[in-house]
JSON list of C-alpha atoms in Angstrom, two decimals:
[
{"chain": "A", "resi": 1, "resn": "UNK", "atom": "CA", "xyz": [77.67, 101.34, 111.15]},
{"chain": "A", "resi": 2, "resn": "UNK", "atom": "CA", "xyz": [80.90, 101.51, 110.08]},
{"chain": "A", "resi": 3, "resn": "UNK", "atom": "CA", "xyz": [83.23, 104.13, 111.55]},
{"chain": "A", "resi": 4, "resn": "UNK", "atom": "CA", "xyz": [86.60, 105.71, 111.34]},
{"chain": "A", "resi": 5, "resn": "UNK", "atom": "CA", "xyz": [88.23, 107.99, 113.75]},
{"chain": "A", "resi": 6, "resn": "UNK", "atom": "CA", "xyz": [91.96, 108.57, 113.47]},
{"chain": "A", "resi": 7, "resn": "UNK", "atom": "CA", "xyz": [94.36, 109.46, 116.49]},
{"chain": "A", "resi": 8, "resn": "UNK", "atom": "CA", "xyz": [98.26, 110.01, 117.54]},
{"chain": "A", "resi": 9, "resn": "UNK", "atom": "CA", "xyz": [100.40, 112.86, 118.08]},
{"chain": "A", "resi": 10, "resn": "UNK", "atom": "CA", "xyz": [98.98, 115.89, 117.21]},
{"chain": "A", "resi": 11, "resn": "UNK", "atom": "CA", "xyz": [102.35, 117.66, 116.94]},
{"chain": "A", "resi": 12, "resn": "UNK", "atom": "CA", "xyz": [105.62, 116.22, 115.66]},
{"chain": "A", "resi": 13, "resn": "UNK", "atom": "CA", "xyz": [109.35, 117.92, 115.56]},
{"chain": "A", "resi": 14, "resn": "UNK", "atom": "CA", "xyz": [111.21, 117.80, 113.05]},
{"chain": "A", "resi": 15, "resn": "UNK", "atom": "CA", "xyz": [113.57, 114.87, 110.99]},
{"chain": "A", "resi": 16, "resn": "UNK", "atom": "CA", "xyz": [110.93, 112.59, 113.73]},
{"chain": "A", "resi": 17, "resn": "UNK", "atom": "CA", "xyz": [108.76, 109.93, 112.58]},
{"chain": "A", "resi": 18, "resn": "UNK", "atom": "CA", "xyz": [104.51, 110.47, 112.19]},
{"chain": "A", "resi": 19, "resn": "UNK", "atom": "CA", "xyz": [102.68, 107.59, 113.35]},
{"chain": "A", "resi": 20, "resn": "UNK", "atom": "CA", "xyz": [98.73, 107.81, 113.58]},
{"chain": "A", "resi": 21, "resn": "UNK", "atom": "CA", "xyz": [96.19, 104.63, 113.80]},
{"chain": "A", "resi": 22, "resn": "UNK", "atom": "CA", "xyz": [93.23, 104.27, 112.01]},
{"chain": "A", "resi": 23, "resn": "UNK", "atom": "CA", "xyz": [90.16, 102.26, 114.57]},
{"chain": "A", "resi": 24, "resn": "UNK", "atom": "CA", "xyz": [87.03, 101.19, 112.66]},
{"chain": "A", "resi": 25, "resn": "UNK", "atom": "CA", "xyz": [84.64, 100.80, 114.71]},
{"chain": "A", "resi": 26, "resn": "UNK", "atom": "CA", "xyz": [81.77, 98.72, 113.43]},
{"chain": "A", "resi": 27, "resn": "UNK", "atom": "CA", "xyz": [82.80, 96.44, 110.88]},
{"chain": "A", "resi": 28, "resn": "UNK", "atom": "CA", "xyz": [85.81, 95.15, 109.60]},
{"chain": "A", "resi": 29, "resn": "UNK", "atom": "CA", "xyz": [89.41, 95.36, 108.22]},
{"chain": "A", "resi": 30, "resn": "UNK", "atom": "CA", "xyz": [88.87, 91.53, 107.03]},
{"chain": "A", "resi": 31, "resn": "UNK", "atom": "CA", "xyz": [87.27, 91.64, 104.00]},
{"chain": "A", "resi": 32, "resn": "UNK", "atom": "CA", "xyz": [88.36, 91.37, 100.58]},
{"chain": "A", "resi": 33, "resn": "UNK", "atom": "CA", "xyz": [85.75, 93.61, 99.58]},
{"chain": "A", "resi": 34, "resn": "UNK", "atom": "CA", "xyz": [87.86, 96.54, 100.93]},
{"chain": "A", "resi": 35, "resn": "UNK", "atom": "CA", "xyz": [91.42, 98.31, 100.71]},
{"chain": "A", "resi": 36, "resn": "UNK", "atom": "CA", "xyz": [92.21, 100.93, 103.14]},
{"chain": "A", "resi": 37, "resn": "UNK", "atom": "CA", "xyz": [93.71, 104.41, 103.03]},
{"chain": "A", "resi": 38, "resn": "UNK", "atom": "CA", "xyz": [95.52, 107.75, 104.24]},
{"chain": "A", "resi": 39, "resn": "UNK", "atom": "CA", "xyz": [95.18, 110.73, 102.49]},
{"chain": "A", "resi": 40, "resn": "UNK", "atom": "CA", "xyz": [95.99, 114.29, 103.76]},
{"chain": "A", "resi": 41, "resn": "UNK", "atom": "CA", "xyz": [95.38, 117.76, 102.87]},
{"chain": "A", "resi": 42, "resn": "UNK", "atom": "CA", "xyz": [97.78, 120.48, 103.72]},
{"chain": "A", "resi": 43, "resn": "UNK", "atom": "CA", "xyz": [96.15, 124.33, 105.17]},
{"chain": "A", "resi": 44, "resn": "UNK", "atom": "CA", "xyz": [94.21, 125.62, 102.27]},
{"chain": "A", "resi": 45, "resn": "UNK", "atom": "CA", "xyz": [95.25, 122.80, 99.70]},
{"chain": "A", "resi": 46, "resn": "UNK", "atom": "CA", "xyz": [94.31, 119.55, 97.67]},
{"chain": "A", "resi": 47, "resn": "UNK", "atom": "CA", "xyz": [93.62, 116.09, 98.84]},
{"chain": "A", "resi": 48, "resn": "UNK", "atom": "CA", "xyz": [97.51, 113.75, 98.19]},
{"chain": "A", "resi": 49, "resn": "UNK", "atom": "CA", "xyz": [96.80, 109.98, 98.30]},
{"chain": "A", "resi": 50, "resn": "UNK", "atom": "CA", "xyz": [99.92, 108.53, 100.36]},
{"chain": "A", "resi": 51, "resn": "UNK", "atom": "CA", "xyz": [98.95, 104.62, 100.58]},
{"chain": "A", "resi": 52, "resn": "UNK", "atom": "CA", "xyz": [96.74, 102.16, 101.27]},
{"chain": "A", "resi": 53, "resn": "UNK", "atom": "CA", "xyz": [96.57, 98.65, 102.59]},
{"chain": "A", "resi": 54, "resn": "UNK", "atom": "CA", "xyz": [94.35, 94.81, 102.13]},
{"chain": "A", "resi": 55, "resn": "UNK", "atom": "CA", "xyz": [93.81, 92.87, 104.90]},
{"chain": "A", "resi": 56, "resn": "UNK", "atom": "CA", "xyz": [96.31, 90.76, 103.48]},
{"chain": "A", "resi": 57, "resn": "UNK", "atom": "CA", "xyz": [99.08, 92.98, 104.27]},
{"chain": "A", "resi": 58, "resn": "UNK", "atom": "CA", "xyz": [99.43, 94.30, 100.42]},
{"chain": "A", "resi": 59, "resn": "UNK", "atom": "CA", "xyz": [100.10, 97.93, 100.07]},
{"chain": "A", "resi": 60, "resn": "UNK", "atom": "CA", "xyz": [100.95, 100.50, 97.19]},
{"chain": "A", "resi": 61, "resn": "UNK", "atom": "CA", "xyz": [102.13, 103.46, 98.20]},
{"chain": "A", "resi": 62, "resn": "UNK", "atom": "CA", "xyz": [102.71, 107.01, 96.25]},
{"chain": "A", "resi": 63, "resn": "UNK", "atom": "CA", "xyz": [105.92, 107.09, 95.07]},
{"chain": "A", "resi": 64, "resn": "UNK", "atom": "CA", "xyz": [106.40, 110.68, 95.94]},
{"chain": "A", "resi": 65, "resn": "UNK", "atom": "CA", "xyz": [106.59, 109.95, 99.44]},
{"chain": "A", "resi": 66, "resn": "UNK", "atom": "CA", "xyz": [107.78, 106.03, 98.73]},
{"chain": "A", "resi": 67, "resn": "UNK", "atom": "CA", "xyz": [111.15, 105.46, 101.13]},
{"chain": "A", "resi": 68, "resn": "UNK", "atom": "CA", "xyz": [109.40, 107.25, 104.27]},
{"chain": "A", "resi": 69, "resn": "UNK", "atom": "CA", "xyz": [105.98, 105.76, 104.16]},
{"chain": "A", "resi": 70, "resn": "UNK", "atom": "CA", "xyz": [104.55, 102.37, 106.08]},
{"chain": "A", "resi": 71, "resn": "UNK", "atom": "CA", "xyz": [101.07, 101.65, 106.38]},
{"chain": "A", "resi": 72, "resn": "UNK", "atom": "CA", "xyz": [100.55, 98.37, 107.97]},
{"chain": "A", "resi": 73, "resn": "UNK", "atom": "CA", "xyz": [97.56, 96.48, 109.31]},
{"chain": "A", "resi": 74, "resn": "UNK", "atom": "CA", "xyz": [96.45, 95.00, 112.90]},
{"chain": "A", "resi": 75, "resn": "UNK", "atom": "CA", "xyz": [92.95, 92.60, 111.89]},
{"chain": "A", "resi": 76, "resn": "UNK", "atom": "CA", "xyz": [92.57, 91.72, 115.40]},
{"chain": "A", "resi": 77, "resn": "UNK", "atom": "CA", "xyz": [92.50, 95.08, 116.78]},
{"chain": "A", "resi": 78, "resn": "UNK", "atom": "CA", "xyz": [90.87, 96.16, 113.25]},
{"chain": "A", "resi": 79, "resn": "UNK", "atom": "CA", "xyz": [93.18, 99.26, 113.06]},
{"chain": "A", "resi": 80, "resn": "UNK", "atom": "CA", "xyz": [94.94, 100.71, 110.14]},
{"chain": "A", "resi": 81, "resn": "UNK", "atom": "CA", "xyz": [98.72, 102.85, 110.83]},
{"chain": "A", "resi": 82, "resn": "UNK", "atom": "CA", "xyz": [101.20, 105.00, 108.93]},
{"chain": "A", "resi": 83, "resn": "UNK", "atom": "CA", "xyz": [104.02, 105.93, 110.17]},
{"chain": "A", "resi": 84, "resn": "UNK", "atom": "CA", "xyz": [106.04, 108.63, 108.01]},
{"chain": "A", "resi": 85, "resn": "UNK", "atom": "CA", "xyz": [109.64, 109.63, 108.66]},
{"chain": "A", "resi": 86, "resn": "UNK", "atom": "CA", "xyz": [112.08, 112.15, 108.42]},
{"chain": "A", "resi": 87, "resn": "UNK", "atom": "CA", "xyz": [109.11, 114.50, 108.47]},
{"chain": "A", "resi": 88, "resn": "UNK", "atom": "CA", "xyz": [109.38, 118.56, 107.61]},
{"chain": "A", "resi": 89, "resn": "UNK", "atom": "CA", "xyz": [107.00, 121.41, 107.67]},
{"chain": "A", "resi": 90, "resn": "UNK", "atom": "CA", "xyz": [106.25, 120.47, 104.40]},
{"chain": "A", "resi": 91, "resn": "UNK", "atom": "CA", "xyz": [104.01, 117.63, 106.47]},
{"chain": "A", "resi": 92, "resn": "UNK", "atom": "CA", "xyz": [102.15, 119.37, 108.28]},
{"chain": "A", "resi": 93, "resn": "UNK", "atom": "CA", "xyz": [98.11, 118.41, 107.00]},
{"chain": "A", "resi": 94, "resn": "UNK", "atom": "CA", "xyz": [94.69, 117.22, 108.17]},
{"chain": "A", "resi": 95, "resn": "UNK", "atom": "CA", "xyz": [95.52, 113.43, 107.91]},
{"chain": "A", "resi": 96, "resn": "UNK", "atom": "CA", "xyz": [92.08, 111.35, 106.74]},
{"chain": "A", "resi": 97, "resn": "UNK", "atom": "CA", "xyz": [92.00, 107.76, 106.82]},
{"chain": "A", "resi": 98, "resn": "UNK", "atom": "CA", "xyz": [89.25, 106.17, 104.75]},
{"chain": "A", "resi": 99, "resn": "UNK", "atom": "CA", "xyz": [87.56, 102.94, 103.21]},
{"chain": "A", "resi": 100, "resn": "UNK", "atom": "CA", "xyz": [88.45, 101.51, 99.35]},
{"chain": "A", "resi": 101, "resn": "UNK", "atom": "CA", "xyz": [85.53, 100.59, 98.55]},
{"chain": "A", "resi": 102, "resn": "UNK", "atom": "CA", "xyz": [84.62, 99.01, 94.43]},
{"chain": "A", "resi": 103, "resn": "UNK", "atom": "CA", "xyz": [81.72, 98.95, 91.54]},
{"chain": "A", "resi": 104, "resn": "UNK", "atom": "CA", "xyz": [81.47, 97.16, 89.32]},
{"chain": "A", "resi": 105, "resn": "UNK", "atom": "CA", "xyz": [84.07, 94.17, 89.94]},
{"chain": "A", "resi": 106, "resn": "UNK", "atom": "CA", "xyz": [86.96, 96.83, 89.47]},
{"chain": "A", "resi": 107, "resn": "UNK", "atom": "CA", "xyz": [86.30, 100.74, 90.13]},
{"chain": "A", "resi": 108, "resn": "UNK", "atom": "CA", "xyz": [87.51, 101.75, 93.81]},
{"chain": "A", "resi": 109, "resn": "UNK", "atom": "CA", "xyz": [86.44, 105.15, 95.31]},
{"chain": "A", "resi": 110, "resn": "UNK", "atom": "CA", "xyz": [86.69, 106.34, 98.70]},
{"chain": "A", "resi": 111, "resn": "UNK", "atom": "CA", "xyz": [83.43, 105.63, 100.16]},
{"chain": "A", "resi": 112, "resn": "UNK", "atom": "CA", "xyz": [83.92, 105.91, 104.06]},
{"chain": "A", "resi": 113, "resn": "UNK", "atom": "CA", "xyz": [86.39, 108.30, 105.87]},
{"chain": "A", "resi": 114, "resn": "UNK", "atom": "CA", "xyz": [87.43, 109.56, 109.23]},
{"chain": "A", "resi": 115, "resn": "UNK", "atom": "CA", "xyz": [86.70, 113.60, 110.35]},
{"chain": "A", "resi": 116, "resn": "UNK", "atom": "CA", "xyz": [90.68, 113.84, 109.90]},
{"chain": "A", "resi": 117, "resn": "UNK", "atom": "CA", "xyz": [93.54, 114.74, 112.74]},
{"chain": "A", "resi": 118, "resn": "UNK", "atom": "CA", "xyz": [95.35, 118.23, 112.00]},
{"chain": "A", "resi": 119, "resn": "UNK", "atom": "CA", "xyz": [99.47, 116.92, 112.67]},
{"chain": "A", "resi": 120, "resn": "UNK", "atom": "CA", "xyz": [101.88, 119.60, 112.79]},
{"chain": "A", "resi": 121, "resn": "UNK", "atom": "CA", "xyz": [105.22, 119.77, 112.65]},
{"chain": "A", "resi": 122, "resn": "UNK", "atom": "CA", "xyz": [107.12, 122.01, 114.24]},
{"chain": "B", "resi": 1, "resn": "UNK", "atom": "CA", "xyz": [102.10, 109.25, 87.84]},
{"chain": "B", "resi": 2, "resn": "UNK", "atom": "CA", "xyz": [98.93, 110.60, 86.54]},
{"chain": "B", "resi": 3, "resn": "UNK", "atom": "CA", "xyz": [98.24, 113.81, 87.01]},
{"chain": "B", "resi": 4, "resn": "UNK", "atom": "CA", "xyz": [95.31, 115.69, 87.46]},
{"chain": "B", "resi": 5, "resn": "UNK", "atom": "CA", "xyz": [94.14, 119.14, 86.61]},
{"chain": "B", "resi": 6, "resn": "UNK", "atom": "CA", "xyz": [90.54, 121.02, 87.76]},
{"chain": "B", "resi": 7, "resn": "UNK", "atom": "CA", "xyz": [89.53, 124.06, 85.97]},
{"chain": "B", "resi": 8, "resn": "UNK", "atom": "CA", "xyz": [88.29, 126.35, 87.17]},
{"chain": "B", "resi": 9, "resn": "UNK", "atom": "CA", "xyz": [89.63, 126.93, 90.43]},
{"chain": "B", "resi": 10, "resn": "UNK", "atom": "CA", "xyz": [87.07, 128.71, 91.84]},
{"chain": "B", "resi": 11, "resn": "UNK", "atom": "CA", "xyz": [83.87, 129.54, 89.99]},
{"chain": "B", "resi": 12, "resn": "UNK", "atom": "CA", "xyz": [81.24, 132.24, 91.61]},
{"chain": "B", "resi": 13, "resn": "UNK", "atom": "CA", "xyz": [76.97, 130.76, 90.88]},
{"chain": "B", "resi": 14, "resn": "UNK", "atom": "CA", "xyz": [74.14, 131.39, 92.77]},
{"chain": "B", "resi": 15, "resn": "UNK", "atom": "CA", "xyz": [71.31, 129.40, 93.68]},
{"chain": "B", "resi": 16, "resn": "UNK", "atom": "CA", "xyz": [69.74, 128.15, 91.32]},
{"chain": "B", "resi": 17, "resn": "UNK", "atom": "CA", "xyz": [72.53, 127.79, 88.56]},
{"chain": "B", "resi": 18, "resn": "UNK", "atom": "CA", "xyz": [73.36, 124.86, 86.13]},
{"chain": "B", "resi": 19, "resn": "UNK", "atom": "CA", "xyz": [77.30, 124.61, 87.02]},
{"chain": "B", "resi": 20, "resn": "UNK", "atom": "CA", "xyz": [79.61, 122.22, 85.58]},
{"chain": "B", "resi": 21, "resn": "UNK", "atom": "CA", "xyz": [83.41, 121.39, 86.80]},
{"chain": "B", "resi": 22, "resn": "UNK", "atom": "CA", "xyz": [86.12, 120.00, 84.61]},
{"chain": "B", "resi": 23, "resn": "UNK", "atom": "CA", "xyz": [88.82, 117.66, 84.86]},
{"chain": "B", "resi": 24, "resn": "UNK", "atom": "CA", "xyz": [91.82, 116.39, 82.78]},
{"chain": "B", "resi": 25, "resn": "UNK", "atom": "CA", "xyz": [94.38, 113.77, 83.07]},
{"chain": "B", "resi": 26, "resn": "UNK", "atom": "CA", "xyz": [97.20, 113.61, 81.87]},
{"chain": "B", "resi": 27, "resn": "UNK", "atom": "CA", "xyz": [96.36, 110.53, 80.49]},
{"chain": "B", "resi": 28, "resn": "UNK", "atom": "CA", "xyz": [93.53, 107.78, 79.40]},
{"chain": "B", "resi": 29, "resn": "UNK", "atom": "CA", "xyz": [91.77, 106.28, 82.44]},
{"chain": "B", "resi": 30, "resn": "UNK", "atom": "CA", "xyz": [88.73, 105.39, 80.64]},
{"chain": "B", "resi": 31, "resn": "UNK", "atom": "CA", "xyz": [85.74, 106.15, 82.98]},
{"chain": "B", "resi": 32, "resn": "UNK", "atom": "CA", "xyz": [88.36, 105.44, 86.49]},
{"chain": "B", "resi": 33, "resn": "UNK", "atom": "CA", "xyz": [87.37, 108.58, 87.92]},
{"chain": "B", "resi": 34, "resn": "UNK", "atom": "CA", "xyz": [85.30, 109.72, 91.32]},
{"chain": "B", "resi": 35, "resn": "UNK", "atom": "CA", "xyz": [84.12, 112.93, 92.20]},
{"chain": "B", "resi": 36, "resn": "UNK", "atom": "CA", "xyz": [83.94, 114.56, 95.89]},
{"chain": "B", "resi": 37, "resn": "UNK", "atom": "CA", "xyz": [82.41, 116.93, 97.63]},
{"chain": "B", "resi": 38, "resn": "UNK", "atom": "CA", "xyz": [84.44, 118.80, 100.71]},
{"chain": "B", "resi": 39, "resn": "UNK", "atom": "CA", "xyz": [83.15, 121.33, 102.63]},
{"chain": "B", "resi": 40, "resn": "UNK", "atom": "CA", "xyz": [84.83, 123.10, 105.60]},
{"chain": "B", "resi": 41, "resn": "UNK", "atom": "CA", "xyz": [86.73, 121.66, 108.27]},
{"chain": "B", "resi": 42, "resn": "UNK", "atom": "CA", "xyz": [84.74, 118.25, 107.38]},
{"chain": "B", "resi": 43, "resn": "UNK", "atom": "CA", "xyz": [85.74, 114.79, 105.45]},
{"chain": "B", "resi": 44, "resn": "UNK", "atom": "CA", "xyz": [85.53, 114.83, 102.03]},
{"chain": "B", "resi": 45, "resn": "UNK", "atom": "CA", "xyz": [81.67, 112.60, 100.71]},
{"chain": "B", "resi": 46, "resn": "UNK", "atom": "CA", "xyz": [82.02, 110.73, 97.64]},
{"chain": "B", "resi": 47, "resn": "UNK", "atom": "CA", "xyz": [79.56, 112.80, 94.86]},
{"chain": "B", "resi": 48, "resn": "UNK", "atom": "CA", "xyz": [80.07, 110.07, 91.56]},
{"chain": "B", "resi": 49, "resn": "UNK", "atom": "CA", "xyz": [81.90, 107.27, 90.68]},
{"chain": "B", "resi": 50, "resn": "UNK", "atom": "CA", "xyz": [83.26, 105.27, 87.39]},
{"chain": "B", "resi": 51, "resn": "UNK", "atom": "CA", "xyz": [82.61, 108.84, 86.12]},
{"chain": "B", "resi": 52, "resn": "UNK", "atom": "CA", "xyz": [78.94, 108.35, 85.82]},
{"chain": "B", "resi": 53, "resn": "UNK", "atom": "CA", "xyz": [77.77, 106.82, 88.67]},
{"chain": "B", "resi": 54, "resn": "UNK", "atom": "CA", "xyz": [75.58, 108.62, 91.60]},
{"chain": "B", "resi": 55, "resn": "UNK", "atom": "CA", "xyz": [76.86, 106.74, 95.40]},
{"chain": "B", "resi": 56, "resn": "UNK", "atom": "CA", "xyz": [73.76, 106.24, 97.00]},
{"chain": "B", "resi": 57, "resn": "UNK", "atom": "CA", "xyz": [71.86, 109.58, 98.16]},
{"chain": "B", "resi": 58, "resn": "UNK", "atom": "CA", "xyz": [73.18, 111.64, 96.27]},
{"chain": "B", "resi": 59, "resn": "UNK", "atom": "CA", "xyz": [70.53, 113.86, 95.01]},
{"chain": "B", "resi": 60, "resn": "UNK", "atom": "CA", "xyz": [70.38, 113.38, 91.40]},
{"chain": "B", "resi": 61, "resn": "UNK", "atom": "CA", "xyz": [71.15, 117.28, 90.44]},
{"chain": "B", "resi": 62, "resn": "UNK", "atom": "CA", "xyz": [74.81, 115.65, 90.77]},
{"chain": "B", "resi": 63, "resn": "UNK", "atom": "CA", "xyz": [75.44, 114.18, 87.18]},
{"chain": "B", "resi": 64, "resn": "UNK", "atom": "CA", "xyz": [78.90, 113.27, 86.30]},
{"chain": "B", "resi": 65, "resn": "UNK", "atom": "CA", "xyz": [80.13, 112.71, 82.59]},
{"chain": "B", "resi": 66, "resn": "UNK", "atom": "CA", "xyz": [83.06, 111.93, 79.79]},
{"chain": "B", "resi": 67, "resn": "UNK", "atom": "CA", "xyz": [86.03, 109.10, 79.69]},
{"chain": "B", "resi": 68, "resn": "UNK", "atom": "CA", "xyz": [89.36, 109.09, 78.19]},
{"chain": "B", "resi": 69, "resn": "UNK", "atom": "CA", "xyz": [90.49, 112.22, 79.55]},
{"chain": "B", "resi": 70, "resn": "UNK", "atom": "CA", "xyz": [88.13, 114.66, 79.42]},
{"chain": "B", "resi": 71, "resn": "UNK", "atom": "CA", "xyz": [85.49, 114.63, 82.07]},
{"chain": "B", "resi": 72, "resn": "UNK", "atom": "CA", "xyz": [82.73, 116.52, 83.95]},
{"chain": "B", "resi": 73, "resn": "UNK", "atom": "CA", "xyz": [80.64, 117.10, 86.94]},
{"chain": "B", "resi": 74, "resn": "UNK", "atom": "CA", "xyz": [77.58, 119.23, 86.80]},
{"chain": "B", "resi": 75, "resn": "UNK", "atom": "CA", "xyz": [75.23, 120.35, 89.12]},
{"chain": "B", "resi": 76, "resn": "UNK", "atom": "CA", "xyz": [72.04, 121.41, 88.03]},
{"chain": "B", "resi": 77, "resn": "UNK", "atom": "CA", "xyz": [69.48, 123.38, 90.02]},
{"chain": "B", "resi": 78, "resn": "UNK", "atom": "CA", "xyz": [72.26, 124.75, 92.50]},
{"chain": "B", "resi": 79, "resn": "UNK", "atom": "CA", "xyz": [70.87, 124.68, 96.60]},
{"chain": "B", "resi": 80, "resn": "UNK", "atom": "CA", "xyz": [72.26, 126.89, 99.09]},
{"chain": "B", "resi": 81, "resn": "UNK", "atom": "CA", "xyz": [74.24, 123.20, 101.01]},
{"chain": "B", "resi": 82, "resn": "UNK", "atom": "CA", "xyz": [76.33, 122.55, 97.54]},
{"chain": "B", "resi": 83, "resn": "UNK", "atom": "CA", "xyz": [78.93, 125.54, 98.38]},
{"chain": "B", "resi": 84, "resn": "UNK", "atom": "CA", "xyz": [81.67, 123.99, 99.32]},
{"chain": "B", "resi": 85, "resn": "UNK", "atom": "CA", "xyz": [84.77, 122.53, 97.12]},
{"chain": "B", "resi": 86, "resn": "UNK", "atom": "CA", "xyz": [84.52, 119.63, 94.40]},
{"chain": "B", "resi": 87, "resn": "UNK", "atom": "CA", "xyz": [87.57, 117.37, 93.95]},
{"chain": "B", "resi": 88, "resn": "UNK", "atom": "CA", "xyz": [88.47, 114.44, 91.46]},
{"chain": "B", "resi": 89, "resn": "UNK", "atom": "CA", "xyz": [90.12, 111.46, 91.78]},
{"chain": "B", "resi": 90, "resn": "UNK", "atom": "CA", "xyz": [91.75, 108.50, 89.50]},
{"chain": "B", "resi": 91, "resn": "UNK", "atom": "CA", "xyz": [91.40, 105.12, 90.43]},
{"chain": "B", "resi": 92, "resn": "UNK", "atom": "CA", "xyz": [93.30, 104.13, 87.34]},
{"chain": "B", "resi": 93, "resn": "UNK", "atom": "CA", "xyz": [96.69, 103.72, 88.29]},
{"chain": "B", "resi": 94, "resn": "UNK", "atom": "CA", "xyz": [97.47, 101.89, 91.92]},
{"chain": "B", "resi": 95, "resn": "UNK", "atom": "CA", "xyz": [98.59, 105.29, 92.82]},
{"chain": "B", "resi": 96, "resn": "UNK", "atom": "CA", "xyz": [95.88, 106.60, 93.05]},
{"chain": "B", "resi": 97, "resn": "UNK", "atom": "CA", "xyz": [95.82, 111.09, 92.37]},
{"chain": "B", "resi": 98, "resn": "UNK", "atom": "CA", "xyz": [93.40, 113.67, 93.04]},
{"chain": "B", "resi": 99, "resn": "UNK", "atom": "CA", "xyz": [93.03, 117.22, 91.44]},
{"chain": "B", "resi": 100, "resn": "UNK", "atom": "CA", "xyz": [93.95, 120.13, 93.54]},
{"chain": "B", "resi": 101, "resn": "UNK", "atom": "CA", "xyz": [90.20, 120.96, 94.12]},
{"chain": "B", "resi": 102, "resn": "UNK", "atom": "CA", "xyz": [87.08, 123.65, 92.55]},
{"chain": "B", "resi": 103, "resn": "UNK", "atom": "CA", "xyz": [85.93, 125.69, 95.01]},
{"chain": "B", "resi": 104, "resn": "UNK", "atom": "CA", "xyz": [81.89, 126.78, 94.18]},
{"chain": "B", "resi": 105, "resn": "UNK", "atom": "CA", "xyz": [80.90, 130.12, 95.57]},
{"chain": "B", "resi": 106, "resn": "UNK", "atom": "CA", "xyz": [77.93, 131.92, 96.51]},
{"chain": "B", "resi": 107, "resn": "UNK", "atom": "CA", "xyz": [77.73, 134.70, 94.41]}
]
């Protein structure tokens, strides 16, 4: 079955760039039926959507992070990636990659998640 | 941006109880509303999509209702495995957003 796995450095210094990759196994990122998302959760807090990408390369970002976020996709490697620049302690969080699926033509939701990876900015 | 507000932020209940969690959107989102369950140290799990549709494999004791700005998640006959945090999420806007979560604890 399809699985998602996050990878990347667990510790990032303030002002540097956080980089994570999500590898999709058992499936493909090259489908118009899905989009590929990054979501984060600071310790003890709620979930925050960061952004997403379609296999075409089209992206949407959370306005609160826009300017610092870039999401890209590599269909040949079945991966999509997150870069977050100029990080501070407020960016410390568990970062999840998640697949967006839809029903009834346009009701989107997150139906498959990676296990998450804690990234600490310090 | 669409703000999602959940209440209560925490709730205590007993096995067998019926509980209701509310989610309110800052503007009308039709039925573009999803619910997730999250257990400590785990990723969220989709329960309900499009406000009322039960995700495959989710027990029928979970149900969702609402449209516009006000939505509810109801769990009938609470089971021990249902004690978790529940979050709503809107997909009306291409900038998705979540509620802050409701922690359901054992009384």
